[in-house]
Short mmCIF file of C-alpha atoms in Angstrom, two decimals:
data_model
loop_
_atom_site.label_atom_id
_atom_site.label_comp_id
_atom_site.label_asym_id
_atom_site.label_seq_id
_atom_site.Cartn_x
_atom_site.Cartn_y
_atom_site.Cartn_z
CA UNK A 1 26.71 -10.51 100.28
CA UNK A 2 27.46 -11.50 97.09
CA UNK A 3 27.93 -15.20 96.20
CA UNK A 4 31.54 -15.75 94.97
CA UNK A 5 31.30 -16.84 91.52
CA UNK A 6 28.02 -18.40 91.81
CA UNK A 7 26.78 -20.72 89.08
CA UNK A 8 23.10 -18.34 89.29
CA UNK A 9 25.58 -15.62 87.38
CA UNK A 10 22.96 -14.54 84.65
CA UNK A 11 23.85 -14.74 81.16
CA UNK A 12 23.28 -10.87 81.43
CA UNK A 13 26.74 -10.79 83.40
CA UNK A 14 28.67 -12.53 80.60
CA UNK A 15 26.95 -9.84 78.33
CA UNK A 16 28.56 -6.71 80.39
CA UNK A 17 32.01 -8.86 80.21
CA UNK A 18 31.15 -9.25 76.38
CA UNK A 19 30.46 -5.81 76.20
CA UNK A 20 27.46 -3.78 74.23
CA UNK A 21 27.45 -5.40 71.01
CA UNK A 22 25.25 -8.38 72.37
CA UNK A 23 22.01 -7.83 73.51
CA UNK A 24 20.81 -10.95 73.97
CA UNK A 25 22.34 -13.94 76.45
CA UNK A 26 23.47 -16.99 74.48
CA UNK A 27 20.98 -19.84 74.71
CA UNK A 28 21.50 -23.18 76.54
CA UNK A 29 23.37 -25.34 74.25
CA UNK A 30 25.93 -22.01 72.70
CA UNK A 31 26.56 -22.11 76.46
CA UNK A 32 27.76 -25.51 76.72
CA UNK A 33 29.59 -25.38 73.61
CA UNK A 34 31.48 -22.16 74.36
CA UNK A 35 32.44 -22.62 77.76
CA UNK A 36 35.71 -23.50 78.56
CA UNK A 37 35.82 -22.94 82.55
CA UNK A 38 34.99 -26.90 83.00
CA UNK A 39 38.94 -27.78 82.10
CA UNK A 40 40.40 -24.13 81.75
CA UNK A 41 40.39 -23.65 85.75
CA UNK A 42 43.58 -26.12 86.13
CA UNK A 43 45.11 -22.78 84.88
CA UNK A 44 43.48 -20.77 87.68
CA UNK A 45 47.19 -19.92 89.23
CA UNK A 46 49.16 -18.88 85.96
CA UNK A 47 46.31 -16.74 85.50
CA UNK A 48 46.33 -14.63 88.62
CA UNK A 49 50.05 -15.25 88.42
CA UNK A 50 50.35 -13.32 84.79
CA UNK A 51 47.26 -10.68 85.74
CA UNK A 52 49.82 -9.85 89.03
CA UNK A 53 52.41 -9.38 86.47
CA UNK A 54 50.33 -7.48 84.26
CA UNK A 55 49.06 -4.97 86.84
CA UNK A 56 52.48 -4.14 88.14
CA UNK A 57 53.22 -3.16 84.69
CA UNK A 58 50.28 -0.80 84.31
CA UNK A 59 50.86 0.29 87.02
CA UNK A 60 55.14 1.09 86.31
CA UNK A 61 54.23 2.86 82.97
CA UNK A 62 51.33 4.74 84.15
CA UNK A 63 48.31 3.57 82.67
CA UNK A 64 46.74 2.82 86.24
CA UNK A 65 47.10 4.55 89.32
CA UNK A 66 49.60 2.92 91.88
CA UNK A 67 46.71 2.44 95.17
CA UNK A 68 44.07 0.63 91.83
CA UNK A 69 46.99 -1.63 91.08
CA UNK A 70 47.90 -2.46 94.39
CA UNK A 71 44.18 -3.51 95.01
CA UNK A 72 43.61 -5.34 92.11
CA UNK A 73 46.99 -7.51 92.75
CA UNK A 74 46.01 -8.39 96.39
CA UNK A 75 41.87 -8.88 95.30
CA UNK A 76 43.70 -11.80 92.71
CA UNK A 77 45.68 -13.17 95.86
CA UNK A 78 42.03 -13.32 97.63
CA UNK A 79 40.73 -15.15 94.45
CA UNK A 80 43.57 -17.49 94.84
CA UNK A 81 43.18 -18.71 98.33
CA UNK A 82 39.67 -19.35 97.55
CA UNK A 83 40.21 -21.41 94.62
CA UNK A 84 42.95 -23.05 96.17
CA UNK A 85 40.88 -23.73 99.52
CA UNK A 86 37.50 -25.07 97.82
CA UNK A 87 35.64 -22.13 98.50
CA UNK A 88 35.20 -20.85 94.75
CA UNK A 89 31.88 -21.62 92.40
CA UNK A 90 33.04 -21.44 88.97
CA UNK A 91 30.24 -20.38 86.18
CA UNK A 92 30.03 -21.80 83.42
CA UNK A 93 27.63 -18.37 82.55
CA UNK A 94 31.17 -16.41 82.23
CA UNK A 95 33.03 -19.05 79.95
CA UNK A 96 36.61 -19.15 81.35
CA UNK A 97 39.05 -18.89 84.16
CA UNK A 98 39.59 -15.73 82.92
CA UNK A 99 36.11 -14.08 83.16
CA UNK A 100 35.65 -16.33 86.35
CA UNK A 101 38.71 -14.73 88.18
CA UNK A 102 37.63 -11.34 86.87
CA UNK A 103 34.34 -11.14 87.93
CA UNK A 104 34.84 -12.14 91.30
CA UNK A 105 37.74 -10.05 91.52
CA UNK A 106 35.10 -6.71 91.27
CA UNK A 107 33.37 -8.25 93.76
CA UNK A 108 36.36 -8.23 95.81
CA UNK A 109 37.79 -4.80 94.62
CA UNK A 110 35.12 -3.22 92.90
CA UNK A 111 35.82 -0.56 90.23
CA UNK A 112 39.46 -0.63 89.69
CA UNK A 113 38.96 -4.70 88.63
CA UNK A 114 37.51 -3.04 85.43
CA UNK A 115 40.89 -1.18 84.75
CA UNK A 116 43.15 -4.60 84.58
CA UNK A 117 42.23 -6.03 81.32
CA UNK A 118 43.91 -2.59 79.64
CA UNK A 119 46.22 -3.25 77.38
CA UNK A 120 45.89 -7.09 76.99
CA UNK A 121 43.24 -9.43 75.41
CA UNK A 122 41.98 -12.63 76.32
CA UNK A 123 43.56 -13.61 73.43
CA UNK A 124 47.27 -13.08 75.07
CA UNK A 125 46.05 -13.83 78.16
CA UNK A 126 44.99 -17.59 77.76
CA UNK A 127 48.20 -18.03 75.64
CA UNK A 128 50.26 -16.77 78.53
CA UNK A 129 48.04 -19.31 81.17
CA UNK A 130 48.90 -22.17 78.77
CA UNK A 131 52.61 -21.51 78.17
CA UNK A 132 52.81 -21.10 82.07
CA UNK A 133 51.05 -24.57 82.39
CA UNK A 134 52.39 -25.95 79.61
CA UNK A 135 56.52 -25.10 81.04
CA UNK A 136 55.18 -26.33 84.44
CA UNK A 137 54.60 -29.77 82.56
CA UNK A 138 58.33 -29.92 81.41
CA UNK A 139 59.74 -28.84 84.92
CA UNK A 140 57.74 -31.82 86.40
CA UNK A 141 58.31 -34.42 83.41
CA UNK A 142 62.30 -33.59 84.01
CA UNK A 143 62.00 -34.31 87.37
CA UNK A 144 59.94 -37.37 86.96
CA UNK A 145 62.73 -39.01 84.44
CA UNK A 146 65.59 -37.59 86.69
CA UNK A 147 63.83 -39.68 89.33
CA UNK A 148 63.39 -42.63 86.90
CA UNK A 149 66.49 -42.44 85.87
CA UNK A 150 68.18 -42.65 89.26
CA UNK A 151 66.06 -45.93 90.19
CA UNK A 152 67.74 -47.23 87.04
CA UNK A 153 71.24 -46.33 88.18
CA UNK A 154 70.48 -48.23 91.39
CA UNK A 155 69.83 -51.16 89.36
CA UNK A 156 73.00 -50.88 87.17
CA UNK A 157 74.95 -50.68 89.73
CA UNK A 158 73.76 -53.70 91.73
CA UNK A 159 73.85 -55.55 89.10
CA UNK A 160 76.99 -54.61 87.20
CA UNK A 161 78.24 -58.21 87.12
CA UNK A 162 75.46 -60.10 86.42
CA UNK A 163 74.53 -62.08 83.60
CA UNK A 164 71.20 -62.21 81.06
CA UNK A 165 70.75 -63.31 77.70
CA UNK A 166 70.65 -60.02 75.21
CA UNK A 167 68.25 -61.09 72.79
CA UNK A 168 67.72 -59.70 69.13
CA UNK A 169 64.12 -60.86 67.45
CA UNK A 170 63.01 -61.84 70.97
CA UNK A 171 65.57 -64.65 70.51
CA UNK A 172 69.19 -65.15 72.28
CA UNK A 173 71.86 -63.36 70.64
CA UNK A 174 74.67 -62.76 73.33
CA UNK A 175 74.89 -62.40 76.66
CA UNK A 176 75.23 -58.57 78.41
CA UNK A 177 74.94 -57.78 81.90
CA UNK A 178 71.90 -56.64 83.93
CA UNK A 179 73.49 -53.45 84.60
CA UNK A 180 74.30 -52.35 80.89
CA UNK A 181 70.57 -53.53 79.98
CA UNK A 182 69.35 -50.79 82.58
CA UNK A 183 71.51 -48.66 80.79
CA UNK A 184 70.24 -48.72 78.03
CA UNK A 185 67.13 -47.09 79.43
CA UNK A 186 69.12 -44.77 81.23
CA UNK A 187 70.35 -43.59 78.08
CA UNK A 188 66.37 -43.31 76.19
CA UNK A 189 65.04 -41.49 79.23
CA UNK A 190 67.94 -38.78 79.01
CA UNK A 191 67.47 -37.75 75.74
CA UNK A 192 63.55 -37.93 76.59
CA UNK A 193 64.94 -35.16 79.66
CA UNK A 194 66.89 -33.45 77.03
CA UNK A 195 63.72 -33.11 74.55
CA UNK A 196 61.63 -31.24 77.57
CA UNK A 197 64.83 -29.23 78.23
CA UNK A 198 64.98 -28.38 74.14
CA UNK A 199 61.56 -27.05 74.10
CA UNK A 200 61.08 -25.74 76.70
CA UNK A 201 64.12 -23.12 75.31
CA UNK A 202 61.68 -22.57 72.71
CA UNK A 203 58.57 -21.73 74.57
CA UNK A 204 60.29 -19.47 76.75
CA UNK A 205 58.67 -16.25 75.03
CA UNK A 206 55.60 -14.28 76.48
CA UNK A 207 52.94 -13.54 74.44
CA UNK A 208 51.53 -10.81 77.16
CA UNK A 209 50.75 -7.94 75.54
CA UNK A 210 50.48 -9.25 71.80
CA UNK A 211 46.31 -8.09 72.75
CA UNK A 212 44.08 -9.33 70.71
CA UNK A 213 46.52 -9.59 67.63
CA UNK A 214 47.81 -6.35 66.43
CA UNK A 215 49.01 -5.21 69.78
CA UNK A 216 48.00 -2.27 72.03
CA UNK A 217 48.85 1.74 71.50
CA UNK A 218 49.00 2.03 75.27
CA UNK A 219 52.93 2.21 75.86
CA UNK A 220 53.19 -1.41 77.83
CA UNK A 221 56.40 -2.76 78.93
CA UNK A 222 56.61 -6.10 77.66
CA UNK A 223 60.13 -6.62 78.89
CA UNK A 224 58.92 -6.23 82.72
CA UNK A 225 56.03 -8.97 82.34
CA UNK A 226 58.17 -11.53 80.43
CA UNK A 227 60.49 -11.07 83.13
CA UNK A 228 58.55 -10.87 86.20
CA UNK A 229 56.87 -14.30 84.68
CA UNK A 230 60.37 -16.16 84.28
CA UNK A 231 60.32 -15.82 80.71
CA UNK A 232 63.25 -14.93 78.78
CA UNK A 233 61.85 -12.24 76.43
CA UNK A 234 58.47 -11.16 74.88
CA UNK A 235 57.18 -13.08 71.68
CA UNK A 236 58.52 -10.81 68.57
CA UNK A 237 55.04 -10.89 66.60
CA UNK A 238 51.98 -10.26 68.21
CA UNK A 239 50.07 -12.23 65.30
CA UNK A 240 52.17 -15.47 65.78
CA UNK A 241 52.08 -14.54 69.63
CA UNK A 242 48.24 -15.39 69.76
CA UNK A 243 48.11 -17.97 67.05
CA UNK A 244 51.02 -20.24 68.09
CA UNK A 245 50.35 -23.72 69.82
CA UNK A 246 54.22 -25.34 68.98
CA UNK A 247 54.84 -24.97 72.34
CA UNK A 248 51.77 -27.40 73.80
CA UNK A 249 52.71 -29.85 70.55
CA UNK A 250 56.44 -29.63 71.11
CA UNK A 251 55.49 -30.85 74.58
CA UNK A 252 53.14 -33.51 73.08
CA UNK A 253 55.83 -34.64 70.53
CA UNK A 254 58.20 -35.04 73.36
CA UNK A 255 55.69 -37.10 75.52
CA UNK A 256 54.91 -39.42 72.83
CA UNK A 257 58.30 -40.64 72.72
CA UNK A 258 58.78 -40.82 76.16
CA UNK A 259 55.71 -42.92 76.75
CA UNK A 260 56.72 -45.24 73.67
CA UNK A 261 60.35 -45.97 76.06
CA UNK A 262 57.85 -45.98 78.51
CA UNK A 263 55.80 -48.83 77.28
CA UNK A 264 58.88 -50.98 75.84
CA UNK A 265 60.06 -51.05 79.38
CA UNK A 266 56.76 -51.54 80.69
CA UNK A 267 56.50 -54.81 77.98
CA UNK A 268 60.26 -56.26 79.37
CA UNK A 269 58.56 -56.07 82.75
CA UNK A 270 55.11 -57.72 81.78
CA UNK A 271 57.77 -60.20 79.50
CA UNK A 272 60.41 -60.87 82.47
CA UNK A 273 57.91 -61.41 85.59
CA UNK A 274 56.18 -64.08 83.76
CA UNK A 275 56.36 -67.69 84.80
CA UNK A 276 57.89 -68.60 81.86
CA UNK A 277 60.64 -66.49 82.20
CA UNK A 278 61.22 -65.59 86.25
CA UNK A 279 63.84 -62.71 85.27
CA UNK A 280 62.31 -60.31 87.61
CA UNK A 281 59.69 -60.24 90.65
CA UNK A 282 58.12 -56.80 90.39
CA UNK A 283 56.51 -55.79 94.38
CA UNK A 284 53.18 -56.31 96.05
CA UNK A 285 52.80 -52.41 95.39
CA UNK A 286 52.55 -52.75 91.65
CA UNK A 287 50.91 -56.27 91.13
CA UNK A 288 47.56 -57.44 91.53
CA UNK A 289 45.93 -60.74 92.04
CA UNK A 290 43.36 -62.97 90.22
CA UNK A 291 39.26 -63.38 91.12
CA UNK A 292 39.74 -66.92 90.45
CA UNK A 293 43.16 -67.95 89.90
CA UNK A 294 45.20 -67.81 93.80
CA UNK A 295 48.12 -68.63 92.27
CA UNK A 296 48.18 -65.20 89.72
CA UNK A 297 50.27 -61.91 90.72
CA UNK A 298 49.67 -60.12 87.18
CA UNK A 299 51.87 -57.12 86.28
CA UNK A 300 48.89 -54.70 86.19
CA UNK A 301 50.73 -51.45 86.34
CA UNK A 302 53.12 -52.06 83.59
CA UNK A 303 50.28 -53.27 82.01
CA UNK A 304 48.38 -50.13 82.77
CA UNK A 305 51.65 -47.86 81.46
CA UNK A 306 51.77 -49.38 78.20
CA UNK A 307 47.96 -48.91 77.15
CA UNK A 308 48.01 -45.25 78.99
CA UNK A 309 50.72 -44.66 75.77
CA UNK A 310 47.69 -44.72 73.41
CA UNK A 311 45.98 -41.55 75.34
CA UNK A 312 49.47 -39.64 75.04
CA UNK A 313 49.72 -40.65 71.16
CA UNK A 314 46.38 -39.66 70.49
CA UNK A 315 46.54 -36.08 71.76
CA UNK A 316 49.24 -35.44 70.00
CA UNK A 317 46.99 -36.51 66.56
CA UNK A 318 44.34 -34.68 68.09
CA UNK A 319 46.23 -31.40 68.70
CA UNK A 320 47.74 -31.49 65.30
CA UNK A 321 44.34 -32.03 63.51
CA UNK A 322 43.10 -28.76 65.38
CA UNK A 323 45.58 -26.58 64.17
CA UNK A 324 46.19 -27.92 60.82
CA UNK A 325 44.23 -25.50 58.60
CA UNK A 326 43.74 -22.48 60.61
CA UNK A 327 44.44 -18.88 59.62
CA UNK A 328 46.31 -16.47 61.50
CA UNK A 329 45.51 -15.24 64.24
CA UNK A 330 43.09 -17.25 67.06
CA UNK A 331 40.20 -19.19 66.16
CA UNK A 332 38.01 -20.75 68.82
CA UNK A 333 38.73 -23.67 67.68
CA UNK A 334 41.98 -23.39 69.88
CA UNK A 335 40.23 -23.58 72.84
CA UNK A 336 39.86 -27.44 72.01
CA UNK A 337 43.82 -27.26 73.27
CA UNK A 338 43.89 -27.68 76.41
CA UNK A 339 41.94 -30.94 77.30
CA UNK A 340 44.61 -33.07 75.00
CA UNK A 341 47.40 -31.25 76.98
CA UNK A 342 46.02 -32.14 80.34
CA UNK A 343 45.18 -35.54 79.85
CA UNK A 344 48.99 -36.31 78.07
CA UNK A 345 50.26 -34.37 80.65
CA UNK A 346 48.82 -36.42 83.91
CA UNK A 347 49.03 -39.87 82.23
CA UNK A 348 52.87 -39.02 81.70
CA UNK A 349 53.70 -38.05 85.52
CA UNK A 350 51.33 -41.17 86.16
CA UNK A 351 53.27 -43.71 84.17
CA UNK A 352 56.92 -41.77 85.12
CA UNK A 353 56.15 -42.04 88.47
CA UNK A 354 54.45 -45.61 88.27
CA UNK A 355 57.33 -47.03 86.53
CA UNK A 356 59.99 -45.66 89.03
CA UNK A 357 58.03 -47.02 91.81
CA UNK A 358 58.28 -50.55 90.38
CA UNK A 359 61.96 -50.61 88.42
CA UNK A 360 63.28 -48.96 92.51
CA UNK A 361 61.14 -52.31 94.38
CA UNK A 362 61.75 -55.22 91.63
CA UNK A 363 64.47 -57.89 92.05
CA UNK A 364 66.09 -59.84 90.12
CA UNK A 365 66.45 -63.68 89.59
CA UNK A 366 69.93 -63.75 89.13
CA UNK A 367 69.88 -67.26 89.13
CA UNK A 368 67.80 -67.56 86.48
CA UNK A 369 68.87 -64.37 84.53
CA UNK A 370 72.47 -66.41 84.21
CA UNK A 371 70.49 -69.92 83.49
CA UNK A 372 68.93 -68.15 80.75
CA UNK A 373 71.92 -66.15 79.56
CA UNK A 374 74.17 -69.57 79.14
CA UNK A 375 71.16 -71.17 76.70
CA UNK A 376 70.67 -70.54 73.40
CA UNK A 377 74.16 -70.95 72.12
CA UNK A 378 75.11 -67.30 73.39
CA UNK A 379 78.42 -67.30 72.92
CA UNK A 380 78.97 -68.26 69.73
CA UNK A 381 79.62 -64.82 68.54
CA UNK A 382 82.75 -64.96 71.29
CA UNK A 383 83.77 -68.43 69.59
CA UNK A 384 83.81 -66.90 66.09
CA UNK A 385 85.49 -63.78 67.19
CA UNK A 386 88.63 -66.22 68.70
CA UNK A 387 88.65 -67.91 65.85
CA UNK A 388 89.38 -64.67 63.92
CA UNK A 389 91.42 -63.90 66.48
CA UNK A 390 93.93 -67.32 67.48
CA UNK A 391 93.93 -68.67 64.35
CA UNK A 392 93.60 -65.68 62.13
CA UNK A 393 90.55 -66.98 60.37
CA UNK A 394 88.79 -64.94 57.71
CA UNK A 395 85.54 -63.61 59.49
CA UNK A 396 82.58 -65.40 57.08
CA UNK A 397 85.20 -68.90 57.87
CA UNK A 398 85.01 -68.21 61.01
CA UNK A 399 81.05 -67.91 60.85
CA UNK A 400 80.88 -70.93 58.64
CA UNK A 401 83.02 -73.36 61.31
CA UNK A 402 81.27 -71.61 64.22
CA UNK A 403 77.85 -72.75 62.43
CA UNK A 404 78.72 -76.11 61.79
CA UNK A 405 79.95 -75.82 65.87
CA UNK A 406 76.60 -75.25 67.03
CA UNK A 407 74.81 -77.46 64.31
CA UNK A 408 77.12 -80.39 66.22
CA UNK A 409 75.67 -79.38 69.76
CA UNK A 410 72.26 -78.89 68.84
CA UNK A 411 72.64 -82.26 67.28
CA UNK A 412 74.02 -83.38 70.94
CA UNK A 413 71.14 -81.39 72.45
CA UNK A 414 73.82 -79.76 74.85
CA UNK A 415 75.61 -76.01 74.63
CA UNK A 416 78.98 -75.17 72.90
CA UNK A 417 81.12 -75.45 76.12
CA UNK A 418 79.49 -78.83 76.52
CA UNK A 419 81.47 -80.46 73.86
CA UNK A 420 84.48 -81.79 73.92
CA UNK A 421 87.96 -80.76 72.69
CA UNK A 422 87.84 -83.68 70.10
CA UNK A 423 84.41 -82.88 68.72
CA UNK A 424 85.50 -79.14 68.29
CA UNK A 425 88.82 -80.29 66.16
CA UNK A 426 86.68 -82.62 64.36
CA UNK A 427 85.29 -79.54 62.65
CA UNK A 428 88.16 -77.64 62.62
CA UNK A 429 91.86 -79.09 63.80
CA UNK A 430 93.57 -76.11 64.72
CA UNK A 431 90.96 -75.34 67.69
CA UNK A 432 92.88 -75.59 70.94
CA UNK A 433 91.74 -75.89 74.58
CA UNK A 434 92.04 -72.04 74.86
CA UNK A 435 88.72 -71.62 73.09
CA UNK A 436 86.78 -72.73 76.64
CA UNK A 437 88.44 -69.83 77.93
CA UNK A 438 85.34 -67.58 75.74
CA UNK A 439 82.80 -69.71 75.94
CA UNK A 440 81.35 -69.22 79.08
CA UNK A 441 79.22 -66.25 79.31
CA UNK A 442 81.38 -64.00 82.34
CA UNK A 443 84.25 -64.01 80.25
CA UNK A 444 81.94 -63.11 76.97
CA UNK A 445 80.41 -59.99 78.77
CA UNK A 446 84.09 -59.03 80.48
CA UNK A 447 85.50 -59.38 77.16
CA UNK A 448 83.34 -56.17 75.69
CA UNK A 449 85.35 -53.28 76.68
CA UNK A 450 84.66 -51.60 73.64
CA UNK A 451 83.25 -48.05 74.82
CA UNK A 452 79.70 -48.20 75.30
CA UNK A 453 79.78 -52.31 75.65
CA UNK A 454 78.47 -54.65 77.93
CA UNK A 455 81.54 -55.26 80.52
CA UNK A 456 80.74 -54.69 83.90
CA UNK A 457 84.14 -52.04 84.11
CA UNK A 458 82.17 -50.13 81.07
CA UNK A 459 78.92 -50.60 83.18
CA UNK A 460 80.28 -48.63 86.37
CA UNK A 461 81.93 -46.35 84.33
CA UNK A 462 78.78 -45.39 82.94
CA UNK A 463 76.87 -45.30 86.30
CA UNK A 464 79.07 -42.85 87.37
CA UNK A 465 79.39 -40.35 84.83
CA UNK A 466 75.22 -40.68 85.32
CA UNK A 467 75.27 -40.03 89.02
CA UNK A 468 77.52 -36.86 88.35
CA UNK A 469 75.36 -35.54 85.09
CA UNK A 470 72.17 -35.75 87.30
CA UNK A 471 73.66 -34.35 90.67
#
């Protein structure tokens, strides 16, 4: 019997799948250098997947007999469960998943395994395996920020009332709530979900059938493969349909930002859990320990996220620099495509689902979140906006007394509600006791009602209309 897909395939096999022009087997090193099969197999199911779809469609217009098409669609379901179960050796002899899957599908089927590749190239082909792959990506990236995104909302919500310091420069600027901080990332990570959604609109054309470039003269149904595949039409040009990578760099592009949110989260977390600043205690499950130090629990995970980023960023370069200056239509080059897209494509899911593991376990330090959010003269913003307000103050006066306000209690080395009434009117007399009333910082962040503020009403608000947008 017939090993399946051995790797003792003689070069003279990838000569009959080559055809007659070459008489001669490629030595060791073009072998190397031209084979794809060691990455290309992750595409081992959109390929049988799109040859199924292919083969119906011979088989609907008439270019293959009904009983051939019917084997060759069950041989590639044979070829599948081997793959899938371990039991397939891929050659490196015969290049590519594609040559791989269609060799040992005539040792499955025998003759009518020579009549599927009518009508299509592996030009088309491997550009219908990637888009598949490639849309697969953005189905599980939009479920990996949904799920982010929810571990956020539980975070928002619990912590709707409580205070932090905002900060601007790394420095205290005014105090928010935990829940509206989450928010914010809420926010990032849906428009990241909304750039997969956006491109993957685009991609959503099938090159099968575009053949090697030109097309094919056999009278293919284009319609019926697109659709059978999920796609929502067939490419328009069969040049562009061979030649075109946007889709894999539209999916790049939209990682790259996502893994820069990624990593500024991932830096809060590395920022917050350290000793000097106690905000958060991320879980056992995403910290590790020191060799030396007993006392350490480092932040390895977020620490991990943020310097995965540079992988994602770099195959985006990468991708770009390979397509850059070539002509229409494919070029081998474009078979350096792939490996960029898989690698920015599992460090994504990676980080996603690393980073909802540890924003659903961490917990906050209220105690110290509000410590921290009552330092740093946070509310003098509030104090300058009732002056404007009680004693109808120009604004820039209003920054000028509010200044000299906190120049006094830095001076005193205590906070603005620390001082007295006295001290206050000693820089301006027509302060009354009402100003306490805004200094302290949870009647600062339940004074920002403004939409899109900081007050915990604005904060639930928010967390609702989330829970309902993501079901």
């Amino acid at each position: 019997m017939t090993n399946k897909g051995s790797d003792d395939t003689t070069t003279s096999t990838a000569n009959a799948m080559w055809g007659g022009r070459f008489a001669a087997g490629p030595d060791a090193i073009m072998e190397a250098i031209n084979a794809s099969i060691g990455f290309d197999k992750r595409m081992a199911r959109q390929d049988i997947e799109g040859s199924r779809a292919h083969a119906a469609m011979l088989a609907a217009t008439g270019i293959v007999r009904d009983n051939d098409a019917e084997a060759i669609r069950e041989g590639l379901l044979t070829v599948l469960s081997e793959i899938e179960a371990g039991d397939f050796a891929f050659s490196t002899a015969l290049e590519d998943i594609h040559m791989n899957v269609e060799a040992r599908l005539k040792e499955v089927v025998g003759e009518p395994a020579g009549r599927l590749h009518t009508g299509r190239s592996r030009n088309d082909q491997v550009a219908t395996d990637f888009r598949l792959w490639v849309r697969d990506q953005m189905d599980a990236a939009i479920a990996g920020l949904e799920a982010l995104q929810r571990a956020l909302l539980g975070q928002a919500e619990a912590g709707a009332d409580w205070v932090m310091p905002g900060f601007t420069h790394l420095q205290t600027a005014q105090p928010v709530t935990w829940g509206h901080h989450m928010m914010a990332y809420v926010e990032m990570f849906g428009r990241d979900a909304s750039r997969f959604r956006d491109a993957r609109v685009r991609m959503n054309e099938s090159p099968l059938g575009a053949a090697a470039l030109a097309g094919t003269s056999f009278p293919i149904d284009r319609e019926m493969t697109a659709q059978a595949l999920g796609f929502d039409r067939p490419c328009a040009n069969s040049l562009d349909a061979v030649s075109d990578r946007d889709f894999a760099l539209e999916f790049l592009s939209a990682a790259s930002i996502c893994a820069m949110h990624l990593s500024r989260l991932a830096e809060e977390l590395v920022i917050w859990s350290s000793a000097q600043f106690r905000f958060v205690a991320l879980s056992d499950r995403f910290s590790t320990g020191s060799s030396i130090m007993p006392q350490k629990k480092n932040p390895d995970a977020a620490e991990l996220i943020r310097a995965k980023i540079g992988r994602i960023f770099g195959a985006n370069v990468a991708l770009m620099t390979v397509m850059k200056g070539l002509p229409l239509a494919y070029s081998k080059d474009m078979q350096e495509d792939k490996e960029q897209v898989f690698d920015a494509a599992d460090n994504l899911m990676l980080a996603l689902a690393a980073m909802e593991g540890m924003v659903r376990d961490m917990e906050a330090n209220v105690p110290a979140l509000e410590a921290a959010a009552s330092s740093g003269f946070s509310t003098a913003t509030d104090l300058a906006d009732w002056l404007v307000r009680a004693l109808d103050m120009p604004f820039r006066d209003a920054h000028h007394v509010t200044g000299s306000l906190v120049k006094l209690a830095e001076d005193k080395g205590c906070d603005l509600p620390d001082l007295s009434l006295d001290e206050m009117q000693g820089v301006h007399s027509a302060i009354t006791e009402d100003v306490f009333d805004v200094l302290g910082v949870h009647n600062s962040v339940a004074s920002r009602t403004s939409y899109g503020g900081t007050a915990p009403v604005r904060v639930r608000e928010q967390v609702a209309l989330w829970r309902e947008r993501l079901g």
